mmCIF file of C-alpha atoms and ligand atoms in Angstrom:
data_model
loop_
_atom_site.group_PDB
_atom_site.id
_atom_site.type_symbol
_atom_site.label_atom_id
_atom_site.label_comp_id
_atom_site.label_asym_id
_atom_site.label_seq_id
_atom_site.Cartn_x
_atom_site.Cartn_y
_atom_site.Cartn_z
ATOM 1 C CA MET A 27 2.745 22.974 -12.732
ATOM 2 C CA THR A 28 1.692 20.699 -15.741
ATOM 3 C CA ALA A 29 4.747 20.132 -17.339
ATOM 4 C CA LYS A 30 5.663 16.990 -16.309
ATOM 5 C CA THR A 31 2.250 14.971 -16.052
ATOM 6 C CA ALA A 32 1.725 14.415 -19.458
ATOM 7 C CA TRP A 33 4.183 10.973 -19.132
ATOM 8 C CA PHE A 34 1.198 9.010 -17.145
ATOM 9 C CA LYS A 35 -1.656 8.911 -19.174
ATOM 10 C CA GLY A 36 -2.878 5.763 -19.770
ATOM 11 C CA LYS A 37 -0.130 4.217 -17.890
ATOM 12 C CA ASP A 38 -0.705 1.175 -15.288
ATOM 13 C CA TYR A 39 0.566 1.408 -11.470
ATOM 14 C CA ILE A 40 1.038 -2.274 -10.274
ATOM 15 C CA THR A 41 4.069 -2.103 -8.392
ATOM 16 C CA THR A 42 6.419 1.240 -7.233
ATOM 17 C CA GLU A 43 9.155 -0.780 -8.114
ATOM 18 C CA GLU A 44 7.707 0.109 -11.940
ATOM 19 C CA TRP A 45 7.546 3.720 -11.391
ATOM 20 C CA THR A 46 11.008 5.936 -11.344
ATOM 21 C CA GLU A 47 11.626 8.062 -8.241
ATOM 22 C CA ASP A 48 11.267 11.503 -10.671
ATOM 23 C CA GLN A 49 7.334 9.788 -11.625
ATOM 24 C CA ILE A 50 6.851 8.471 -7.922
ATOM 25 C CA GLU A 51 7.707 12.778 -6.571
ATOM 26 C CA THR A 52 5.017 13.933 -8.930
ATOM 27 C CA LEU A 53 2.309 10.981 -7.059
ATOM 28 C CA LEU A 54 3.614 13.149 -4.630
ATOM 29 C CA ALA A 55 2.946 16.566 -5.417
ATOM 30 C CA VAL A 56 0.091 15.968 -6.723
ATOM 31 C CA SER A 57 -1.067 14.168 -3.750
ATOM 32 C CA ALA A 58 -0.163 17.413 -1.250
ATOM 33 C CA ASP A 59 -2.185 19.389 -4.124
ATOM 34 C CA LEU A 60 -4.929 17.373 -4.309
ATOM 35 C CA LYS A 61 -5.049 17.221 -0.012
ATOM 36 C CA ARG A 62 -4.818 21.055 0.120
ATOM 37 C CA LYS A 63 -8.063 21.424 -3.158
ATOM 38 C CA PHE A 64 -9.748 18.574 -0.736
ATOM 39 C CA ARG A 65 -9.444 20.536 2.539
ATOM 40 C CA GLY A 66 -10.071 23.790 0.900
ATOM 41 C CA ARG A 67 -13.376 22.514 -0.740
ATOM 42 C CA ILE A 68 -11.412 23.648 -3.950
ATOM 43 C CA PRO A 69 -13.282 22.017 -6.623
ATOM 44 C CA HIS A 70 -10.702 20.177 -8.636
ATOM 45 C CA ARG A 71 -13.255 17.339 -11.091
ATOM 46 C CA TYR A 72 -9.835 16.659 -13.897
ATOM 47 C CA LEU A 73 -12.147 13.651 -14.914
ATOM 48 C CA PRO A 74 -15.865 14.465 -15.248
ATOM 49 C CA ASP A 75 -18.116 11.563 -16.634
ATOM 50 C CA LEU A 76 -14.899 9.107 -16.353
ATOM 51 C CA THR A 77 -16.128 5.455 -14.951
ATOM 52 C CA ILE A 78 -13.203 3.413 -12.745
ATOM 53 C CA PHE A 79 -14.197 -0.103 -12.061
ATOM 54 C CA LEU A 80 -13.039 -1.411 -9.042
ATOM 55 C CA MET A 81 -12.471 -5.289 -8.707
ATOM 56 C CA PHE A 82 -12.364 -7.204 -5.524
ATOM 57 C CA PHE A 83 -11.743 -10.281 -4.905
ATOM 58 C CA ASP A 84 -11.039 -9.463 -0.661
ATOM 59 C CA LYS A 85 -12.679 -7.582 1.895
ATOM 60 C CA SER A 86 -12.629 -4.077 2.133
ATOM 61 C CA THR A 87 -12.735 -0.613 3.988
ATOM 62 C CA ARG A 88 -9.812 1.752 3.000
ATOM 63 C CA THR A 89 -8.949 0.980 -0.095
ATOM 64 C CA ARG A 90 -12.963 0.810 -1.690
ATOM 65 C CA ASN A 91 -13.912 4.149 -0.202
ATOM 66 C CA SER A 92 -10.962 5.971 -1.099
ATOM 67 C CA PHE A 93 -11.454 4.907 -4.152
ATOM 68 C CA GLU A 94 -15.041 5.363 -4.295
ATOM 69 C CA ALA A 95 -15.166 8.819 -2.284
ATOM 70 C CA GLY A 96 -11.745 10.175 -4.620
ATOM 71 C CA ILE A 97 -13.176 9.291 -8.009
ATOM 72 C CA THR A 98 -16.535 11.176 -6.939
ATOM 73 C CA GLN A 99 -14.389 14.467 -6.052
ATOM 74 C CA LEU A 100 -12.731 14.095 -9.654
ATOM 75 C CA GLY A 101 -16.089 13.858 -10.961
ATOM 76 C CA GLY A 102 -16.348 10.500 -12.419
ATOM 77 C CA HIS A 103 -18.022 7.616 -11.296
ATOM 78 C CA ALA A 104 -17.321 3.876 -10.090
ATOM 79 C CA HIS A 105 -18.664 0.453 -9.987
ATOM 80 C CA PHE A 106 -17.612 -1.716 -7.236
ATOM 81 C CA LEU A 107 -17.497 -5.078 -8.018
ATOM 82 C CA THR A 108 -16.751 -8.506 -6.469
ATOM 83 C CA ALA A 109 -14.949 -11.449 -7.537
ATOM 84 C CA GLU A 110 -18.017 -13.443 -6.618
ATOM 85 C CA ALA A 111 -20.701 -10.944 -8.301
ATOM 86 C CA MET A 112 -18.588 -11.577 -11.609
ATOM 87 C CA GLN A 113 -18.858 -14.508 -14.587
ATOM 88 C CA ILE A 114 -15.207 -14.477 -12.995
ATOM 89 C CA SER A 115 -17.024 -16.928 -10.173
ATOM 90 C CA HIS A 116 -17.323 -19.450 -13.354
ATOM 91 C CA GLY A 117 -13.894 -19.349 -14.679
ATOM 92 C CA GLU A 118 -14.380 -16.182 -17.194
ATOM 93 C CA SER A 119 -10.765 -14.457 -17.830
ATOM 94 C CA ALA A 120 -8.925 -12.382 -17.389
ATOM 95 C CA LYS A 121 -8.540 -11.090 -21.192
ATOM 96 C CA ASP A 122 -12.073 -11.398 -21.210
ATOM 97 C CA THR A 123 -13.361 -9.465 -17.967
ATOM 98 C CA GLY A 124 -9.843 -6.896 -19.480
ATOM 99 C CA SER A 125 -10.926 -6.779 -23.133
ATOM 100 C CA ILE A 126 -14.607 -5.629 -22.223
ATOM 101 C CA LEU A 127 -14.284 -3.671 -19.115
ATOM 102 C CA SER A 128 -11.593 -1.324 -20.592
ATOM 103 C CA ARG A 129 -14.495 -0.763 -23.624
ATOM 104 C CA TYR A 130 -16.987 0.510 -21.197
ATOM 105 C CA GLY A 131 -14.917 2.285 -18.911
ATOM 106 C CA HIS A 132 -11.224 4.167 -18.331
ATOM 107 C CA ALA A 133 -10.088 2.200 -15.498
ATOM 108 C CA ILE A 134 -9.759 -0.542 -14.102
ATOM 109 C CA ALA A 135 -8.269 -1.179 -9.972
ATOM 110 C CA ILE A 136 -7.942 -4.445 -9.030
ATOM 111 C CA ARG A 137 -7.746 -6.329 -5.718
ATOM 112 C CA HIS A 138 -6.187 -9.572 -5.440
ATOM 113 C CA ASP A 139 -4.243 -10.086 -2.724
ATOM 114 C CA LEU A 140 -4.714 -13.176 -0.560
ATOM 115 C CA ILE A 141 -3.213 -15.717 -2.583
ATOM 116 C CA PRO A 142 0.965 -15.677 -3.305
ATOM 117 C CA GLY A 143 1.448 -16.163 -6.623
ATOM 118 C CA GLU A 144 -1.727 -15.618 -8.159
ATOM 119 C CA GLY A 145 -2.605 -11.590 -7.554
ATOM 120 C CA ASN A 146 0.244 -9.857 -9.551
ATOM 121 C CA ARG A 147 -0.453 -12.034 -11.894
ATOM 122 C CA TYR A 148 -3.805 -11.968 -13.071
ATOM 123 C CA MET A 149 -3.718 -7.941 -12.723
ATOM 124 C CA ARG A 150 -0.686 -7.981 -15.210
ATOM 125 C CA GLU A 151 -2.426 -10.187 -17.416
ATOM 126 C CA VAL A 152 -5.582 -8.311 -17.005
ATOM 127 C CA ALA A 153 -3.267 -5.263 -18.504
ATOM 128 C CA ARG A 154 -2.399 -6.778 -21.425
ATOM 129 C CA TRP A 155 -5.399 -6.812 -23.075
ATOM 130 C CA ALA A 156 -7.302 -3.389 -21.649
ATOM 131 C CA ASP A 157 -6.692 -0.731 -23.127
ATOM 132 C CA VAL A 158 -7.298 1.705 -19.719
ATOM 133 C CA PRO A 159 -5.097 2.105 -16.912
ATOM 134 C CA VAL A 160 -4.853 -1.112 -14.338
ATOM 135 C CA ILE A 161 -4.239 0.028 -10.631
ATOM 136 C CA ASN A 162 -3.009 -2.341 -7.792
ATOM 137 C CA MET A 163 -5.676 -2.081 -4.702
ATOM 138 C CA GLN A 164 -3.311 -4.415 -3.483
ATOM 139 C CA CYS A 165 -1.879 -7.510 -4.899
ATOM 140 C CA ASP A 166 0.461 -10.153 -3.452
ATOM 141 C CA VAL A 167 3.290 -8.630 -4.263
ATOM 142 C CA ASP A 168 2.936 -5.127 -3.618
ATOM 143 C CA HIS A 169 0.114 -2.488 -1.940
ATOM 144 C CA PRO A 170 1.436 0.144 -3.963
ATOM 145 C CA CYS A 171 -1.793 2.817 -3.192
ATOM 146 C CA GLN A 172 -1.186 1.881 1.070
ATOM 147 C CA THR A 173 3.540 2.373 0.280
ATOM 148 C CA LEU A 174 2.855 6.008 -1.158
ATOM 149 C CA ALA A 175 0.030 7.150 1.546
ATOM 150 C CA ASP A 176 2.539 5.859 4.148
ATOM 151 C CA LEU A 177 6.072 7.308 2.590
ATOM 152 C CA MET A 178 3.524 10.688 2.677
ATOM 153 C CA THR A 179 2.572 10.398 5.721
ATOM 154 C CA ILE A 180 6.439 9.971 6.860
ATOM 155 C CA ARG A 181 7.579 13.006 4.801
ATOM 156 C CA GLU A 182 4.721 14.968 6.423
ATOM 157 C CA LYS A 183 5.665 14.038 9.825
ATOM 158 C CA LEU A 184 9.462 13.723 9.390
ATOM 159 C CA GLY A 185 10.065 16.387 6.531
ATOM 160 C CA ARG A 186 11.598 15.481 3.591
ATOM 161 C CA ASN A 187 15.243 15.303 3.960
ATOM 162 C CA LEU A 188 14.647 11.914 5.142
ATOM 163 C CA ARG A 189 18.227 10.780 5.154
ATOM 164 C CA GLY A 190 19.220 8.820 8.692
ATOM 165 C CA ARG A 191 15.996 8.436 9.963
ATOM 166 C CA LYS A 192 15.351 4.279 10.320
ATOM 167 C CA VAL A 193 11.584 2.534 9.425
ATOM 168 C CA ALA A 194 11.306 -0.558 12.064
ATOM 169 C CA VAL A 195 9.033 -3.449 9.916
ATOM 170 C CA SER A 196 8.096 -5.631 11.657
ATOM 171 C CA TRP A 197 5.648 -8.709 11.919
ATOM 172 C CA ALA A 198 3.629 -8.792 14.755
ATOM 173 C CA TYR A 199 1.022 -11.299 16.062
ATOM 174 C CA ALA A 200 -2.964 -11.305 14.976
ATOM 175 C CA PRO A 201 -5.097 -13.999 15.177
ATOM 176 C CA SER A 202 -8.031 -12.771 13.361
ATOM 177 C CA TYR A 203 -6.540 -13.637 9.948
ATOM 178 C CA ALA A 204 -3.580 -14.613 7.582
ATOM 179 C CA LYS A 205 -2.728 -11.534 5.867
ATOM 180 C CA PRO A 206 -1.546 -10.805 3.275
ATOM 181 C CA LEU A 207 2.556 -10.148 2.566
ATOM 182 C CA SER A 208 2.706 -7.416 0.246
ATOM 183 C CA VAL A 209 2.152 -4.860 2.959
ATOM 184 C CA PRO A 210 6.142 -5.227 3.861
ATOM 185 C CA GLN A 211 6.780 -6.077 0.582
ATOM 186 C CA GLY A 212 6.222 -2.978 -0.950
ATOM 187 C CA LEU A 213 7.718 -0.940 2.399
ATOM 188 C CA ILE A 214 10.997 -2.675 2.064
ATOM 189 C CA MET A 215 10.957 -1.427 -1.785
ATOM 190 C CA LEU A 216 10.447 1.529 -1.645
ATOM 191 C CA LEU A 217 11.061 4.078 1.274
ATOM 192 C CA PRO A 218 15.195 2.793 0.819
ATOM 193 C CA ARG A 219 14.696 4.381 -2.050
ATOM 194 C CA PHE A 220 13.613 7.665 -0.987
ATOM 195 C CA GLY A 221 16.553 8.250 1.672
ATOM 196 C CA LEU A 222 15.465 6.028 4.765
ATOM 197 C CA ASP A 223 17.168 3.211 6.521
ATOM 198 C CA VAL A 224 14.774 0.289 6.479
ATOM 199 C CA VAL A 225 15.213 -3.003 9.522
ATOM 200 C CA LEU A 226 12.719 -6.053 8.759
ATOM 201 C CA ALA A 227 11.794 -8.051 11.854
ATOM 202 C CA HIS A 228 10.044 -11.341 11.485
ATOM 203 C CA PRO A 229 9.734 -14.641 12.594
ATOM 204 C CA PRO A 230 11.983 -17.354 10.368
ATOM 205 C CA GLU A 231 8.540 -18.744 9.455
ATOM 206 C CA TYR A 232 7.080 -15.843 8.001
ATOM 207 C CA ARG A 233 9.658 -14.578 5.150
ATOM 208 C CA LEU A 234 8.688 -12.275 2.983
ATOM 209 C CA MET A 235 8.549 -13.379 -1.110
ATOM 210 C CA PRO A 236 12.514 -13.214 -1.872
ATOM 211 C CA GLU A 237 12.272 -11.048 -5.265
ATOM 212 C CA THR A 238 11.068 -8.507 -3.022
ATOM 213 C CA MET A 239 13.852 -9.141 -0.624
ATOM 214 C CA ALA A 240 16.283 -8.832 -3.577
ATOM 215 C CA ALA A 241 14.483 -5.845 -4.539
ATOM 216 C CA ALA A 242 14.973 -4.281 -1.378
ATOM 217 C CA ARG A 243 18.888 -5.324 -1.261
ATOM 218 C CA GLU A 244 19.638 -3.577 -4.796
ATOM 219 C CA ASN A 245 17.133 -0.371 -3.623
ATOM 220 C CA ALA A 246 19.061 0.165 -0.760
ATOM 221 C CA SER A 247 22.176 -0.025 -2.643
ATOM 222 C CA ARG A 248 21.655 1.904 -5.315
ATOM 223 C CA ALA A 249 20.732 4.301 -2.339
ATOM 224 C CA GLY A 250 23.572 4.667 -0.489
ATOM 225 C CA VAL A 251 21.026 3.899 3.027
ATOM 226 C CA LYS A 252 20.671 0.709 4.856
ATOM 227 C CA PHE A 253 18.153 -2.478 4.721
ATOM 228 C CA GLU A 254 18.640 -5.111 7.327
ATOM 229 C CA VAL A 255 17.179 -8.210 8.556
ATOM 230 C CA CYS A 256 17.228 -9.652 12.384
ATOM 231 C CA ASP A 257 14.343 -11.632 14.037
ATOM 232 C CA THR A 258 12.822 -9.900 17.088
ATOM 233 C CA MET A 259 10.723 -6.879 17.123
ATOM 234 C CA ASP A 260 12.999 -5.732 19.949
ATOM 235 C CA ASP A 261 16.228 -4.811 17.683
ATOM 236 C CA ALA A 262 13.870 -3.797 14.689
ATOM 237 C CA PHE A 263 12.774 -1.278 17.234
ATOM 238 C CA ARG A 264 15.769 0.451 18.063
ATOM 239 C CA ASP A 265 16.522 3.660 17.900
ATOM 240 C CA ALA A 266 13.284 3.810 14.922
ATOM 241 C CA ASP A 267 12.420 6.740 13.874
ATOM 242 C CA VAL A 268 9.630 4.997 12.747
ATOM 243 C CA VAL A 269 7.695 1.737 13.960
ATOM 244 C CA ILE A 270 5.162 -0.199 11.370
ATOM 245 C CA PRO A 271 4.615 -3.719 13.475
ATOM 246 C CA LYS A 272 1.782 -5.192 11.501
ATOM 247 C CA SER A 273 0.480 -9.468 10.721
ATOM 248 C CA TRP A 274 1.441 -10.993 7.490
ATOM 249 C CA GLY A 275 1.190 -15.420 6.850
ATOM 250 C CA CYS A 276 3.172 -18.025 5.712
ATOM 251 C CA LEU A 277 4.705 -17.734 2.224
ATOM 252 C CA ASP A 278 4.309 -20.927 1.848
ATOM 253 C CA THR A 279 0.913 -22.350 3.008
ATOM 254 C CA MET A 280 -1.050 -19.305 2.907
ATOM 255 C CA GLY A 281 -3.074 -19.390 -0.210
ATOM 256 C CA ALA A 282 -3.774 -23.936 0.639
ATOM 257 C CA ASN A 283 -4.609 -23.249 4.047
ATOM 258 C CA PRO A 284 -4.055 -19.964 5.677
ATOM 259 C CA GLN A 285 -5.716 -21.519 9.847
ATOM 260 C CA GLU A 286 -1.765 -23.027 9.722
ATOM 261 C CA SER A 287 -0.991 -19.003 9.122
ATOM 262 C CA LEU A 288 -2.898 -18.701 12.809
ATOM 263 C CA ARG A 289 -1.745 -21.499 14.145
ATOM 264 C CA ILE A 290 2.090 -20.843 13.807
ATOM 265 C CA ALA A 291 1.310 -17.740 15.035
ATOM 266 C CA THR A 292 -0.176 -18.916 18.726
ATOM 267 C CA GLN A 293 3.756 -19.108 20.217
ATOM 268 C CA TYR A 294 4.152 -15.708 18.548
ATOM 269 C CA ARG A 295 1.524 -13.984 21.197
ATOM 270 C CA HIS A 296 4.449 -11.540 22.629
ATOM 271 C CA TRP A 297 5.182 -10.114 19.030
ATOM 272 C CA ILE A 298 3.111 -7.428 20.376
ATOM 273 C CA CYS A 299 3.957 -3.396 20.002
ATOM 274 C CA ASP A 300 3.197 -2.076 23.682
ATOM 275 C CA ALA A 301 4.577 1.120 25.283
ATOM 276 C CA GLU A 302 7.187 -0.800 26.370
ATOM 277 C CA MET A 303 8.564 -2.026 23.145
ATOM 278 C CA MET A 304 8.080 1.711 21.894
ATOM 279 C CA LYS A 305 10.047 2.670 24.898
ATOM 280 C CA ARG A 306 12.952 0.826 21.637
ATOM 281 C CA GLY A 307 12.139 3.418 19.463
ATOM 282 C CA LYS A 308 13.009 6.953 19.706
ATOM 283 C CA PRO A 309 10.699 8.870 22.051
ATOM 284 C CA GLU A 310 8.857 10.857 19.347
ATOM 285 C CA ALA A 311 9.104 7.578 17.171
ATOM 286 C CA LEU A 312 5.812 7.365 14.647
ATOM 287 C CA TYR A 313 3.578 4.092 15.452
ATOM 288 C CA MET A 314 2.263 3.054 11.139
ATOM 289 C CA HIS A 315 -0.286 0.498 10.868
ATOM 290 C CA PRO A 316 -2.225 0.120 7.112
ATOM 291 C CA LEU A 317 -5.295 -0.882 9.448
ATOM 292 C CA PRO A 318 -7.245 -3.109 9.792
ATOM 293 C CA ALA A 319 -5.764 -3.547 13.105
ATOM 294 C CA ASP A 320 -6.029 -6.219 15.348
ATOM 295 C CA ARG A 321 -5.730 -4.438 18.573
ATOM 296 C CA GLY A 322 -5.041 -6.192 21.960
ATOM 297 C CA ASN A 323 -2.788 -8.406 19.889
ATOM 298 C CA GLU A 324 -0.681 -6.647 16.959
ATOM 299 C CA VAL A 325 -0.402 -3.423 19.212
ATOM 300 C CA THR A 326 -2.234 -2.383 22.280
ATOM 301 C CA ASP A 327 -5.019 0.892 22.742
ATOM 302 C CA GLU A 328 -2.367 2.847 24.446
ATOM 303 C CA VAL A 329 0.061 3.019 21.427
ATOM 304 C CA ILE A 330 -2.267 2.915 18.706
ATOM 305 C CA ASP A 331 -5.129 5.501 20.896
ATOM 306 C CA GLY A 332 -1.218 7.525 21.648
ATOM 307 C CA PRO A 333 0.152 10.648 20.628
ATOM 308 C CA ASN A 334 3.126 8.846 18.658
ATOM 309 C CA SER A 335 0.442 7.449 16.389
ATOM 310 C CA VAL A 336 -0.071 8.722 13.380
ATOM 311 C CA VAL A 337 -2.807 5.841 12.086
ATOM 312 C CA TYR A 338 -5.629 8.048 11.302
ATOM 313 C CA ASP A 339 -3.437 10.537 9.166
ATOM 314 C CA GLU A 340 -2.063 7.091 7.034
ATOM 315 C CA ALA A 341 -5.294 6.530 6.228
ATOM 316 C CA GLU A 342 -6.339 9.962 5.276
ATOM 317 C CA ASN A 343 -3.964 9.801 3.137
ATOM 318 C CA ARG A 344 -4.854 6.901 1.095
ATOM 319 C CA LEU A 345 -7.225 9.461 -0.235
ATOM 320 C CA HIS A 346 -5.314 12.310 -1.631
ATOM 321 C CA THR A 347 -2.680 9.296 -2.861
ATOM 322 C CA CYS A 348 -5.349 7.022 -5.443
ATOM 323 C CA LYS A 349 -6.718 10.670 -6.126
ATOM 324 C CA ALA A 350 -3.116 11.342 -7.793
ATOM 325 C CA VAL A 351 -3.270 7.644 -9.310
ATOM 326 C CA MET A 352 -6.357 7.719 -10.884
ATOM 327 C CA ALA A 353 -6.021 11.603 -11.680
ATOM 328 C CA LEU A 354 -2.616 11.498 -13.931
ATOM 329 C CA THR A 355 -3.440 7.659 -15.581
ATOM 330 C CA MET A 356 -6.948 8.492 -15.899
ATOM 331 C CA ALA A 357 -7.155 12.589 -17.252
ATOM 332 C CA GLY A 358 -7.503 13.016 -20.991
ATOM 333 C CA GLN A 359 -5.650 16.486 -20.379
ATOM 334 C CA GLU A 360 -2.723 17.353 -18.228
ATOM 335 C CA ILE A 361 -3.130 18.044 -14.091
ATOM 336 C CA PRO A 362 -2.741 21.096 -12.650
ATOM 337 C CA TYR A 363 -1.054 21.205 -9.068
ATOM 338 C CA GLU A 364 1.659 23.257 -7.565
ATOM 339 C CA THR A 365 4.044 21.983 -4.785
ATOM 340 C CA GLU A 366 4.702 23.484 -1.418
HETATM 341 N N1 LIG B 410 -4.930 -0.951 4.514
HETATM 342 C C1 LIG B 410 -5.654 -1.216 3.885
HETATM 343 O O1 LIG B 410 -5.629 -1.243 2.785
HETATM 344 O O2 LIG B 410 -7.088 -1.078 4.564
HETATM 345 P P1 LIG B 410 -8.633 -1.724 3.748
HETATM 346 O O3 LIG B 410 -7.818 -3.412 3.097
HETATM 347 O O4 LIG B 410 -9.831 -1.876 4.640
HETATM 348 O O5 LIG B 410 -8.762 -1.788 2.293
#
């Protein structure tokens, strides 16, 4: 099939909210096809000699390496860039950075996720001036490459018909750093659109951005599924088919004072996903985490290394989904793909 792929050329992928369910279905279908080709060593050089610039304002293992490996497998090349190594650190504007990079290559991908109110705004300003697709590698609002991989993984494990299935998205304790809010925000906005009931749990200090909560409610209502909020991991996990417990920082203080999120978190050390907590969910409930996980704090080794955990499949799907995003938005020609 190629017919539906023409729409994507040159499009930005900044939040899943800006893409329709049909467009996301195409992304998932191309991801599955690219996974099959990768595993079968079937060449898929859809982006020969094209360049993507990867701009990081934060650290990364999965995102950087899936994009770098992915563009190589598609026949192109990535430049790994950090804000400190660029003139951004001397104050160069998003307009100048986006305009120049888009004259040197064929896409710009950006991670700018730690300061609420900044990252999404920055990448939209780059996109306003760039003539090439801008791809969100995680901002303060959404992590659309992660949530796409999560949806792909859930479908691989539970099938395409997810009606009546329940996902628990829960805050969990982590002392390592104040993690961005964008993963839980992205999950609560995307998953209801594909038929999943979603329950969100967090201590009172760890509220999410109001606009993402409103989008989650609206999306659930339109899809005829549930979106509920509770204040314990216990309640969220009850009869869940999928659990995604992870830490995030305090919306109000994490930009100016990330240590404050860690200080407040110490009173919630019991928000850990252990074997006892997993018993609240269905016996076969999937344990998911975007990684990196704080082992021993967010989750016990027994759970993350146990039979219900699908974290490595989930991380692998980051490769196939980011390749689909790059192939569809960057290619000058249509991308052929087979549907299952
Ligand atoms: N899940 C995720 O985005 O991982 P990295 O921070 O390692 O890129």
